[in-house]
Tab-separated table of C-alpha atoms and ligand atoms in Angstrom:
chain	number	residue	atom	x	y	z
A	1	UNK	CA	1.136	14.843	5.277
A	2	UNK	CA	0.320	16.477	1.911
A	3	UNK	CA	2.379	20.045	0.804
A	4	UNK	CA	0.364	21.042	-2.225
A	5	UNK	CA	1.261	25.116	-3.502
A	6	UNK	CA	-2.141	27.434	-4.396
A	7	UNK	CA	-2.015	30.779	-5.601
A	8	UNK	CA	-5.026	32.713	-4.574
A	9	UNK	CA	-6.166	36.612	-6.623
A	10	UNK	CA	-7.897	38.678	-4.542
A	11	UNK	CA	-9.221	42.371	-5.827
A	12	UNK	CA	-7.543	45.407	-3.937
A	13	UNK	CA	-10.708	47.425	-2.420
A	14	UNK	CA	-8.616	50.441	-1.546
A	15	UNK	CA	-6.827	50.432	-5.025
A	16	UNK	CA	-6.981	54.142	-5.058
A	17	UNK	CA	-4.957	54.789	-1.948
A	18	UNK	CA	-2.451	52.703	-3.015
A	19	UNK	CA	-2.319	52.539	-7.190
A	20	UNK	CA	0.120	55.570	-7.409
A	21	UNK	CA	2.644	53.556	-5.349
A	22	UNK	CA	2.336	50.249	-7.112
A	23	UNK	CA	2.579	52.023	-10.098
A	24	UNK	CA	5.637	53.150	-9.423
A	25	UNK	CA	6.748	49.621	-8.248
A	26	UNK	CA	5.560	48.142	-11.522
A	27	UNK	CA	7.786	50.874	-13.568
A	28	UNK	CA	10.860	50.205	-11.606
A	29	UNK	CA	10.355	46.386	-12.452
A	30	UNK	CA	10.071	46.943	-15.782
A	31	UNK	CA	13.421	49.355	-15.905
A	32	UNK	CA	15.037	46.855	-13.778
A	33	UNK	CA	14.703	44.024	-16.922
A	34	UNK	CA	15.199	46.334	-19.081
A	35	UNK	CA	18.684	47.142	-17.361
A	36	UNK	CA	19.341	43.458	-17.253
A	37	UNK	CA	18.461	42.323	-20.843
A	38	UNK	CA	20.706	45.110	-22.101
A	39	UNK	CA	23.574	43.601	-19.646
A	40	UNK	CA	22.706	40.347	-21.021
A	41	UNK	CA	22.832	41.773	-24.541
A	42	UNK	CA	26.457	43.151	-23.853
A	43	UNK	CA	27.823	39.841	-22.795
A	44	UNK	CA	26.214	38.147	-25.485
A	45	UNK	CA	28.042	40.621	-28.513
A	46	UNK	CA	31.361	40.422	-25.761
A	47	UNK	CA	31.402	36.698	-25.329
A	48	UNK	CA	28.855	34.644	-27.216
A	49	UNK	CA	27.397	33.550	-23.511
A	50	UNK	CA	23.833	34.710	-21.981
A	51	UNK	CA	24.555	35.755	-18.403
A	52	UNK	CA	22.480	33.371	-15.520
A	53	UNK	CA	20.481	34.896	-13.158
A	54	UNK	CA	23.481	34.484	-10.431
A	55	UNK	CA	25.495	36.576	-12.641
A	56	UNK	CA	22.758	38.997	-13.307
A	57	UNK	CA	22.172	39.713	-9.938
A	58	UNK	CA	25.629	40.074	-8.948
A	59	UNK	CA	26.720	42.699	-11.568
A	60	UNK	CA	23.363	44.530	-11.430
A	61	UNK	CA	23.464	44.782	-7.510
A	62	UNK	CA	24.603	48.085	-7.459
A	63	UNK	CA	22.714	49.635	-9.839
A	64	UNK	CA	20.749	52.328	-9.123
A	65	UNK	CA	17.524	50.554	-10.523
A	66	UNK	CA	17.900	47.598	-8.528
A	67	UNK	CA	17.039	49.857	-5.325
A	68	UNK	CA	14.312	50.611	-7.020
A	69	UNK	CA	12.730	47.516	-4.741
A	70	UNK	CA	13.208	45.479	-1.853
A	71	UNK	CA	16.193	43.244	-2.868
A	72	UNK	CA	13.970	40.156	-3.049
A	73	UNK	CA	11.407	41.878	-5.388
A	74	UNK	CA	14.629	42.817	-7.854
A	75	UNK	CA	16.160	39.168	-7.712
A	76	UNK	CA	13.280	37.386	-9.110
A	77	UNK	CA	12.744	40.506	-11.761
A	78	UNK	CA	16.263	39.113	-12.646
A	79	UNK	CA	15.373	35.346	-12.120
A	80	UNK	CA	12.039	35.756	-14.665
A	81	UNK	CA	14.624	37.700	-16.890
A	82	UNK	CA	16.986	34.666	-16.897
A	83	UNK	CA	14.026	31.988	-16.844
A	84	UNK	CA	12.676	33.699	-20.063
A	85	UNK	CA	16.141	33.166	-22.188
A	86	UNK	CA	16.162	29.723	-20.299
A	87	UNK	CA	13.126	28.869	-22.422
A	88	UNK	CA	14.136	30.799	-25.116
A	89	UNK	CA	17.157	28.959	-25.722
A	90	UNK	CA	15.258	25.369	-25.154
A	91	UNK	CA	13.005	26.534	-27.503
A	92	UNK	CA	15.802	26.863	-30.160
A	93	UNK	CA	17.611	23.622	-29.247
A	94	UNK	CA	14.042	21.991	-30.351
A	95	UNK	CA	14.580	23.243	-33.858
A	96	UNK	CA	12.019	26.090	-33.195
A	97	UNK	CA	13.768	28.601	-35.415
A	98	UNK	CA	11.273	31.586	-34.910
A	99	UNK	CA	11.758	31.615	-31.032
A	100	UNK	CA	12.600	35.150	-29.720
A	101	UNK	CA	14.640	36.238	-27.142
A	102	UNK	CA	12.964	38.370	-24.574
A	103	UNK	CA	12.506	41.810	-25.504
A	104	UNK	CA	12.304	44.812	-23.731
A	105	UNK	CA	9.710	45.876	-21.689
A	106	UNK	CA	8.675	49.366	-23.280
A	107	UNK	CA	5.355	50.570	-24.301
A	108	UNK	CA	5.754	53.387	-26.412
A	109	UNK	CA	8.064	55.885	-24.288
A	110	UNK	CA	7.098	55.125	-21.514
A	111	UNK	CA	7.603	51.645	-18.907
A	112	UNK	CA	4.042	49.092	-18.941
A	113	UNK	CA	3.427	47.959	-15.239
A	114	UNK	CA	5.253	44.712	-14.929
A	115	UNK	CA	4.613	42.064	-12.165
A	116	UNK	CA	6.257	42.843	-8.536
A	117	UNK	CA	7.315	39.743	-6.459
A	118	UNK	CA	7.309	39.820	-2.368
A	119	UNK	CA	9.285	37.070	-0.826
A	120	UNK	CA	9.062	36.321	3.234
A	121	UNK	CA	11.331	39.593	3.960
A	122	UNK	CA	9.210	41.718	1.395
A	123	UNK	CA	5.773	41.592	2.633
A	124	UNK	CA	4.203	41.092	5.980
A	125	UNK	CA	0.479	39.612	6.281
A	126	UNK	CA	-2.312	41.095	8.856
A	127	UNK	CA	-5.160	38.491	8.606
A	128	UNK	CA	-6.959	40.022	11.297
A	129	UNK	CA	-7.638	43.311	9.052
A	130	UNK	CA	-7.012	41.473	5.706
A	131	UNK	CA	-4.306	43.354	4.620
A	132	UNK	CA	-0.870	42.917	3.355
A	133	UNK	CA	1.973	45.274	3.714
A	134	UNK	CA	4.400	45.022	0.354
A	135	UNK	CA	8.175	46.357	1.184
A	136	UNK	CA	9.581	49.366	-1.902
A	137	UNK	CA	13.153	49.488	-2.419
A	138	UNK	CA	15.536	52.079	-0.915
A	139	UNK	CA	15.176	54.672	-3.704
A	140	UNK	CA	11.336	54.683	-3.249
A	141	UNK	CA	11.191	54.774	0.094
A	142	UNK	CA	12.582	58.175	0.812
A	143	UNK	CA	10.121	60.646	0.411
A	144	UNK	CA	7.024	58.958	1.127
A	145	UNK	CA	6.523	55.769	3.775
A	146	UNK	CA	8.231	52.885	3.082
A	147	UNK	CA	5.904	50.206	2.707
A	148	UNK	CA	2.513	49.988	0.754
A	149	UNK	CA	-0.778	49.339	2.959
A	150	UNK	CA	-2.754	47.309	0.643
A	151	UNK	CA	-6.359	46.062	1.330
A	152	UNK	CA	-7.417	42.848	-0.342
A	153	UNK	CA	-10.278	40.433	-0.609
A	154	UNK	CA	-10.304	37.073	-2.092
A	155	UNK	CA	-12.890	34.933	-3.367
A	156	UNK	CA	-15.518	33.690	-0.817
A	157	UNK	CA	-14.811	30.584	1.170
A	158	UNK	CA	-10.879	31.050	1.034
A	159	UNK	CA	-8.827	31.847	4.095
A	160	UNK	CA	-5.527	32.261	4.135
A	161	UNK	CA	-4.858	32.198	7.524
A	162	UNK	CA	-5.231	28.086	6.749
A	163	UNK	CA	-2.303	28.535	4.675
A	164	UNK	CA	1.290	29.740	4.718
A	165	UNK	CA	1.897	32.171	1.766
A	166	UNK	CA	5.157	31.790	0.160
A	167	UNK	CA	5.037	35.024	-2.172
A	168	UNK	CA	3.136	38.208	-2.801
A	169	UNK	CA	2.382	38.873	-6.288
A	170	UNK	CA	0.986	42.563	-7.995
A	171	UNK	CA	-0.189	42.078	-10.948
A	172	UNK	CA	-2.107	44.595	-13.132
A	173	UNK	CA	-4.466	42.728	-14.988
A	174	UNK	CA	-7.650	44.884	-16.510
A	175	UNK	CA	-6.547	48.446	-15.682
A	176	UNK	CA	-6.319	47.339	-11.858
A	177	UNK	CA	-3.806	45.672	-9.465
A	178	UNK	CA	-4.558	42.684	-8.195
A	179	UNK	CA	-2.497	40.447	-5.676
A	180	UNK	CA	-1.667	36.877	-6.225
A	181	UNK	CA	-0.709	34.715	-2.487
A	182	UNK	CA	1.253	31.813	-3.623
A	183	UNK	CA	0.341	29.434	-0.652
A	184	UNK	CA	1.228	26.264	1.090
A	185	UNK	CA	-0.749	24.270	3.106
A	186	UNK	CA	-0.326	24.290	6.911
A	187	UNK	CA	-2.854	22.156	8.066
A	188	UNK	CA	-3.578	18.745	7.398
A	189	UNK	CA	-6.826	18.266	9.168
A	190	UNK	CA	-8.302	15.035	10.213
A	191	UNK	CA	-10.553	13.163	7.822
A	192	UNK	CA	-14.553	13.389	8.796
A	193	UNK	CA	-15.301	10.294	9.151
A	194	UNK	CA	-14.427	6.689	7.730
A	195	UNK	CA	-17.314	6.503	5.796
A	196	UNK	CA	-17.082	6.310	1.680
A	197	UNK	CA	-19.391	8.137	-0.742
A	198	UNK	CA	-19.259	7.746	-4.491
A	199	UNK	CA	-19.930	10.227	-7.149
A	200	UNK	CA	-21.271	9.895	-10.967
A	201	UNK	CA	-20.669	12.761	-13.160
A	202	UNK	CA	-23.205	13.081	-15.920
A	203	UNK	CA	-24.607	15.506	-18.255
A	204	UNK	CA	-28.102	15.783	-16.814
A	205	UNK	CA	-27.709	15.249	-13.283
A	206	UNK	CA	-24.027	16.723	-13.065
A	207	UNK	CA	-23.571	15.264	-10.088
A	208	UNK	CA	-25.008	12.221	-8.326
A	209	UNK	CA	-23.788	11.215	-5.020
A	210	UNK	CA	-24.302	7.993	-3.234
A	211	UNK	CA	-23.467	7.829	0.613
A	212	UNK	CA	-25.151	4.257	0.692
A	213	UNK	CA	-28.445	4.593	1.940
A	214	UNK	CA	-28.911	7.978	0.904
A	215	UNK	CA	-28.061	9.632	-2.220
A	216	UNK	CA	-28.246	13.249	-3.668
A	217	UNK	CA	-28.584	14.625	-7.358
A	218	UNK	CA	-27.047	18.221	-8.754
A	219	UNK	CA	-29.149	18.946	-11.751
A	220	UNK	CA	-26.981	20.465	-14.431
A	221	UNK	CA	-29.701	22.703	-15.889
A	222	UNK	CA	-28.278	26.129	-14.912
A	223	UNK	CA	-25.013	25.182	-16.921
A	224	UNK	CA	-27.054	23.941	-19.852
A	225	UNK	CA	-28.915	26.854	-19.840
A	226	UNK	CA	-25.975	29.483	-19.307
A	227	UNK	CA	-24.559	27.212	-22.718
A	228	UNK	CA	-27.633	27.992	-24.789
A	229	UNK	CA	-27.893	31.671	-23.549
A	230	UNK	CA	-24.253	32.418	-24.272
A	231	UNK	CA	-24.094	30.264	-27.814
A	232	UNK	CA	-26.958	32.122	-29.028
A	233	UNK	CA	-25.576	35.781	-27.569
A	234	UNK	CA	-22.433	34.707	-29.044
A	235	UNK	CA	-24.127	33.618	-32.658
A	236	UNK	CA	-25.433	37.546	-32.942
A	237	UNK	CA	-21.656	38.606	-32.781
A	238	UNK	CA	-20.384	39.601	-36.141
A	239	UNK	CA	-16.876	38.747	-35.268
A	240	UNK	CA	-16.211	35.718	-32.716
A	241	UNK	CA	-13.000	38.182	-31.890
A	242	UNK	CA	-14.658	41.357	-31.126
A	243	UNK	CA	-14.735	42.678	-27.971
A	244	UNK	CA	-18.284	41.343	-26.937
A	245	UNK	CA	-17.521	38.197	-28.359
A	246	UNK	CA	-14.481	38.358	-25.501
A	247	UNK	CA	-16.489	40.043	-22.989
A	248	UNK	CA	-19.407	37.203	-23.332
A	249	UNK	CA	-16.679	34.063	-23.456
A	250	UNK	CA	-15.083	35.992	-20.157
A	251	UNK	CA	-18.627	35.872	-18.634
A	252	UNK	CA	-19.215	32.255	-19.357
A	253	UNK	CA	-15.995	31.094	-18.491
A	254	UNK	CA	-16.852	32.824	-14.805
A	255	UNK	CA	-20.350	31.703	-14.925
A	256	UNK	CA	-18.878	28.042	-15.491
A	257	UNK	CA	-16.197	28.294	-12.976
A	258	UNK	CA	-18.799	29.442	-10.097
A	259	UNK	CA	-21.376	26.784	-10.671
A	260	UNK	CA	-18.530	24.514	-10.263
A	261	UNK	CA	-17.058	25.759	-7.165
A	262	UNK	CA	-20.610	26.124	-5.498
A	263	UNK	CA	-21.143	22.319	-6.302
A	264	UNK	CA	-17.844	21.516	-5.492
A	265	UNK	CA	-18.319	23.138	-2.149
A	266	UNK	CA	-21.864	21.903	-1.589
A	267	UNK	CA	-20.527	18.204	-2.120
A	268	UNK	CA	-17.546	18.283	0.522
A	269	UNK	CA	-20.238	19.959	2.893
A	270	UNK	CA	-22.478	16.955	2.245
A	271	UNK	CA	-19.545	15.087	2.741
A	272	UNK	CA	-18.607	16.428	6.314
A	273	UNK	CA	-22.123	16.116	7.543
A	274	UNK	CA	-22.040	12.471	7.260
A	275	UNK	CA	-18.303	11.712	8.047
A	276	UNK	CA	-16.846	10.822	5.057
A	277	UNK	CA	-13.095	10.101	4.713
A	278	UNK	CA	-13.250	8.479	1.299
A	279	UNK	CA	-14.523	10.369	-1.783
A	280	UNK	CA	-15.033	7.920	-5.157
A	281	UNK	CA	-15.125	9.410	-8.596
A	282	UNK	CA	-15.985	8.013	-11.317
A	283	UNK	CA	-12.779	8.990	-13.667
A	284	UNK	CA	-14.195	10.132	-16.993
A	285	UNK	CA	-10.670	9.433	-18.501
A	286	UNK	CA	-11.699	5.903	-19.091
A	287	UNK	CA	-14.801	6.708	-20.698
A	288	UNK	CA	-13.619	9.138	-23.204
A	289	UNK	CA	-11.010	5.837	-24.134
A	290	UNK	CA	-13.777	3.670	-24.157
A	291	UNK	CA	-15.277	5.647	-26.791
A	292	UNK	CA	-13.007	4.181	-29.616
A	293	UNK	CA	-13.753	0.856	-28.498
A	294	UNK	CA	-17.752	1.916	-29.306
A	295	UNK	CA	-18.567	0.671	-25.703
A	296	UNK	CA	-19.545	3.454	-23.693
A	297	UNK	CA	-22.128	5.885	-23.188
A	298	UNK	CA	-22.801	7.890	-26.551
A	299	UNK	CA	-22.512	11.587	-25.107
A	300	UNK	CA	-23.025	13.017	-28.816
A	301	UNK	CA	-26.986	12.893	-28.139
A	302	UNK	CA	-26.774	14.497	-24.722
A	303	UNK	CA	-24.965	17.789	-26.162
A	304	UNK	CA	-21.169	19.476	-26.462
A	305	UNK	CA	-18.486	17.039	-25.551
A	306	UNK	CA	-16.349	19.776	-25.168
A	307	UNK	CA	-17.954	21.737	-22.375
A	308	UNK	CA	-18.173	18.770	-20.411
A	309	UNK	CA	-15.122	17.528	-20.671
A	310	UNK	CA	-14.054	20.545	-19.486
A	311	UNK	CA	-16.503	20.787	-16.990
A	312	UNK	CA	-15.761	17.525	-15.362
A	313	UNK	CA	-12.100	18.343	-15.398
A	314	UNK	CA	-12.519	21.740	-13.664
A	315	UNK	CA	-14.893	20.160	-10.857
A	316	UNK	CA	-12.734	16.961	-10.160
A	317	UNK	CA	-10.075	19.563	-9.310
A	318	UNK	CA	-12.169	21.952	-7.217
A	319	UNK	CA	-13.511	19.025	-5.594
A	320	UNK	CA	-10.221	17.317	-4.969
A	321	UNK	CA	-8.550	20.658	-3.258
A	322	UNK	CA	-11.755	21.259	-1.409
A	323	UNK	CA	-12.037	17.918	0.207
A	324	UNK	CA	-8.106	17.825	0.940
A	325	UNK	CA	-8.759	21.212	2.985
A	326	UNK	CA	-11.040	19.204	5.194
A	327	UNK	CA	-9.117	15.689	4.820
A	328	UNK	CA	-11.116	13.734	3.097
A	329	UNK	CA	-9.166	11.421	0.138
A	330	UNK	CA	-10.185	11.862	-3.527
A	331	UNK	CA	-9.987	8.852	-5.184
A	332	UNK	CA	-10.747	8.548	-9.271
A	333	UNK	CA	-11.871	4.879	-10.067
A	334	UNK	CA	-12.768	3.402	-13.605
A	335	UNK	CA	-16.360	4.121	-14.559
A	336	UNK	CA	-16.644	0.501	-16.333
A	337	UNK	CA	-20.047	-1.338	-16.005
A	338	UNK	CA	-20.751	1.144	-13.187
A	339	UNK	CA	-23.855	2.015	-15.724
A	340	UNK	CA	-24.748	-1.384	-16.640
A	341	UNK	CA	-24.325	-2.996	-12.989
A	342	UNK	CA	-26.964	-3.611	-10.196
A	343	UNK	CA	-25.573	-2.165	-7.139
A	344	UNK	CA	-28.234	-3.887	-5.269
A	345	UNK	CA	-27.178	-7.186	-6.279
A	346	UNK	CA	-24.536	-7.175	-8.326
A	347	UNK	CA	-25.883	-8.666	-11.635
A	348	UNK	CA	-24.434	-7.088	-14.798
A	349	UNK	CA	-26.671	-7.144	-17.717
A	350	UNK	CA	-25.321	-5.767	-20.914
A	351	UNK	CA	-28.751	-5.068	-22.834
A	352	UNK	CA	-29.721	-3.364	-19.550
A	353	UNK	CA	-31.953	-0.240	-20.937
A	354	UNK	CA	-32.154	2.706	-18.651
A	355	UNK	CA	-35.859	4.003	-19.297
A	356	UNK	CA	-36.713	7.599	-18.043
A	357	UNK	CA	-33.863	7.431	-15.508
A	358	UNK	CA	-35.153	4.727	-14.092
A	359	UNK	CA	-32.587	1.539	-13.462
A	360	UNK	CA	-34.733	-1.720	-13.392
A	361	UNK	CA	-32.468	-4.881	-12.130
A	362	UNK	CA	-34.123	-8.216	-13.927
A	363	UNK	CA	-32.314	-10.403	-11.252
A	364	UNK	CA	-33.131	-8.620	-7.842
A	365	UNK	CA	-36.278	-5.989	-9.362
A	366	UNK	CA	-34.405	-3.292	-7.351
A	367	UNK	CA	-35.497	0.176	-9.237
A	368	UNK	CA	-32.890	2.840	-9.051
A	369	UNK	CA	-32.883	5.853	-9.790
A	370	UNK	CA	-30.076	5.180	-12.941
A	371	UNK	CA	-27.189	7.961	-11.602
A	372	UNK	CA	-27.694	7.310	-7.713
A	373	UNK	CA	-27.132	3.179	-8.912
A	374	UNK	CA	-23.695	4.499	-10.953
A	375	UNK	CA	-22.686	6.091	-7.994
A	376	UNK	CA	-23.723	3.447	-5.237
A	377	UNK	CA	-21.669	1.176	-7.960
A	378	UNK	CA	-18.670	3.871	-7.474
A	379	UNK	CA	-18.745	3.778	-4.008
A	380	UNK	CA	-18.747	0.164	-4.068
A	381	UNK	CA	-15.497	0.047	-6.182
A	382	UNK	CA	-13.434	0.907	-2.963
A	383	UNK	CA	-15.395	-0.601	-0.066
A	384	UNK	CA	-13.817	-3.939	1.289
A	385	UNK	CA	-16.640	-6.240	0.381
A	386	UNK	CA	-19.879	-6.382	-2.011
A	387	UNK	CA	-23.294	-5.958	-1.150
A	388	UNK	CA	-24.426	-8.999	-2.692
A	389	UNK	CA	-27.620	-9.450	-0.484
A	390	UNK	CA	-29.648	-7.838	-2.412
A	391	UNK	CA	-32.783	-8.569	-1.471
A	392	UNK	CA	-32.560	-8.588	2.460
A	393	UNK	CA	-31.681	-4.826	2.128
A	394	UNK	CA	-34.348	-1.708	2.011
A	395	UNK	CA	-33.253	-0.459	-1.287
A	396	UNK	CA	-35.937	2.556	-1.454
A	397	UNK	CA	-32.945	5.121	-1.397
A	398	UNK	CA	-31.727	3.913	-4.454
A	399	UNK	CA	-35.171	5.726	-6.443
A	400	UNK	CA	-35.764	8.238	-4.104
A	401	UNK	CA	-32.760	10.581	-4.308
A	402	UNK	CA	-32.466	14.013	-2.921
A	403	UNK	CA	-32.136	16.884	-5.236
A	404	UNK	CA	-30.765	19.712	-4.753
A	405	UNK	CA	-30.779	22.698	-7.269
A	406	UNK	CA	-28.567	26.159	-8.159
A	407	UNK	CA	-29.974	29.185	-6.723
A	408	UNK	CA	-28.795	31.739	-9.027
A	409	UNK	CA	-29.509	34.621	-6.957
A	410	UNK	CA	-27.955	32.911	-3.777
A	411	UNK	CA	-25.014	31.326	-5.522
A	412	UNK	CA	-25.884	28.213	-4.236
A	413	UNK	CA	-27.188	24.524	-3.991
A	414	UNK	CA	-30.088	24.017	-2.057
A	415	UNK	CA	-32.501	21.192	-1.641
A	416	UNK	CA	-35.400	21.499	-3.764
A	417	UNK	CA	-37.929	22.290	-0.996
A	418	UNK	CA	-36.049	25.401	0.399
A	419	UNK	CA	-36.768	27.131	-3.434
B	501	ZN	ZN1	-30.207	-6.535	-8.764
């Protein structure tokens, strides 16, 4: 059984009912370190030594700030307070001589908002009305109710009544709150199927997936296109720091991120529809060695390294915690030959051209479409034995893929014809 640990942000919709109160919350946090870091400063001139957070939370426990919040909330205020001259002082031993200590938490006279922790006895989840109820301390409790009421909605497709959250986090982030759910899985479903499909990453087709005997491309085009639009947006800026040279790289960064999760998504469907277990990536890792050897695929004429690399990063992560939800395995295999191979018949031909897309096999005449044969050759990489019949087999799905586009209004793949 697999234990992996998500954290989830969801948007608050009734942040004006309960701002006031968090607020407050997010003051008393930031008094509370302050409290502590001047403790810790005390013992430091006193006896050379930097408090722990077991010490910290023992002298401080009666302080008036610590009441502030519910208990929990205060010990990990205290914990991050002791984790941050933790690194501090690992910094140093490294010979990094301009390492700070932490500093105080004070923006101008007054206290910024800092980050509020809920452990189990701190908050208390309603996923019928998705809402979360987040525990004050003692002090805050007395004149108005004792518990904040907060509202929240995460992204689409998550529910976290499949998992069991750990901790509450309120962070203010933009002039809002937000709340973080740091999660662990519950479930651990039962795979789909025992089938195996295979999938090619690329930088036309971003995706090609083989299920042997079918096969389905994911045109890149809408993240080319977002590049170009937001490179030449970006070009106009005077200074690449400005605040709409932030405010564009924000928007691409979330225009990236939710072409990848809808493909992502659209895969493992795919993937559930025709019970597969066994999900084959090509690992790009290899490639990218490759590269110094001179032997692989030259991606400087197909356009910026850098975007895919992150790209195909990104997805093989949303797809891997996307298919674990729904049991299906991830596995990443080399990407060797898987261009250069027949997966028809087998024969490897090292002047093999690919010509318009097409793959044309010398040996067997087999005509594949060139990503649905690298990912038929993925797929192959794990299955117990080789299809080395070529000929005996209908190979038509090999050159007639299905493809299946991003519908920018909907958010969405689609197959072609539904456009
Ligand atoms: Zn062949």
């Amino acid at each position: 059984m697999s234990r992996t640990i998500r954290t989830f942000e969801a948007t608050i919709p009734n942040q004006q009912q309960v701002r006031d109160d968090l607020d407050q919350l997010g003051w008393a946090a930031s008094k509370l370190w302050n409290v502590g870091r001047y403790y810790a400063q005390e013992q430091w001139d006193e006896t050379g030594e930097i408090p722990d957070d077991g010490e910290l939370k023992a002298e401080l426990k009666g302080h008036e700030r610590y009441t502030d919040l519910h208990s929990q909330s205060s010990q990990r205020v205290l914990e991050e307070l002791a984790e941050a001259f933790n690194g501090w002082f690992g910094k140093r031993r490294n010979g990094d001589d301009r390492a700070r200590p932490p500093g105080y938490r004070k923006n101008g006279d007054s206290h910024p908002r800092s980050t509020v922790s809920f452990k189990a006895a701190g908050f208390k989840h309603d996923a019928q009305f998705t809402r979360v109820r987040l525990s004050k301390g003692r002090n805050l409790k007395e004149h108005r109710s004792d518990f904040i009421l907060c509202e929240y909605q995460t992204r689409p497709g998550v529910d976290l009544t499949e998992w069991d959250i750990q901790q509450v986090r309120a962070v203010y982030k933009r002039d809002e709150w937000r709340l973080q759910f740091v999660c662990r899985t519950t479930i651990d479903p039962e795979p789909p199927g025992d089938g195996v499909a295979g999938v090619d990453l690329g930088i036309c087709n971003f995706a090609a997936v083989s299920f042997g005997g079918e096969s389905v491309l994911y045109p890149g085009g809408a993240l080319k296109e977002d590049e170009y639009y937001f490179s030449k947006k970006k070009a106009k800026c005077d200074d690449s720091s400005s605040r709409e040279a932030t405010r564009l790289d924000r928007k691409r960064t979330g225009r990236r991120t939710h072409f990848l999760h809808a493909l992502s998504k659209a895969t493992v469907k795919e993937c559930v529809e025709r019970g597969v277990g066994t999900l084959v990536v090509g690992d790009l890792g290899g490639i990218r060695e490759d590269d110094e050897n001179g032997e692989s695929r030259n991606w400087g004429d197909h356009g910026n390294l850098d975007l895919h690399g992150w790209a195909f990063d990104r997805f093989t992560t949303l797809l891997d915690y996307k298919a674990e939800a729904e049991g299906i395995d991830v596995e990443l295999v080399s990407e060797r030959d898987t261009s250069k191979s027949c997966s028809a018949c087998g024969h490897t031909d090292d002047t093999q051209r690919v010509e318009r897309g097409l793959y044309v096999c010398e040996k067997c005449d087999t005509v594949a479409n060139a990503d649905v044969n690298g990912a038929e050759n993925i797929r192959q990489k794990v299955l117990p034995s080789l299809a080395t019949d070529g000929g005996d087999r209908d190979n038509g799905w090999l050159a007639q893929p299905a493809v299946h586009l991003f519908d920018r209004s909907e958010g969405v793949f689609a197959p072609r014809e539904q456009l």
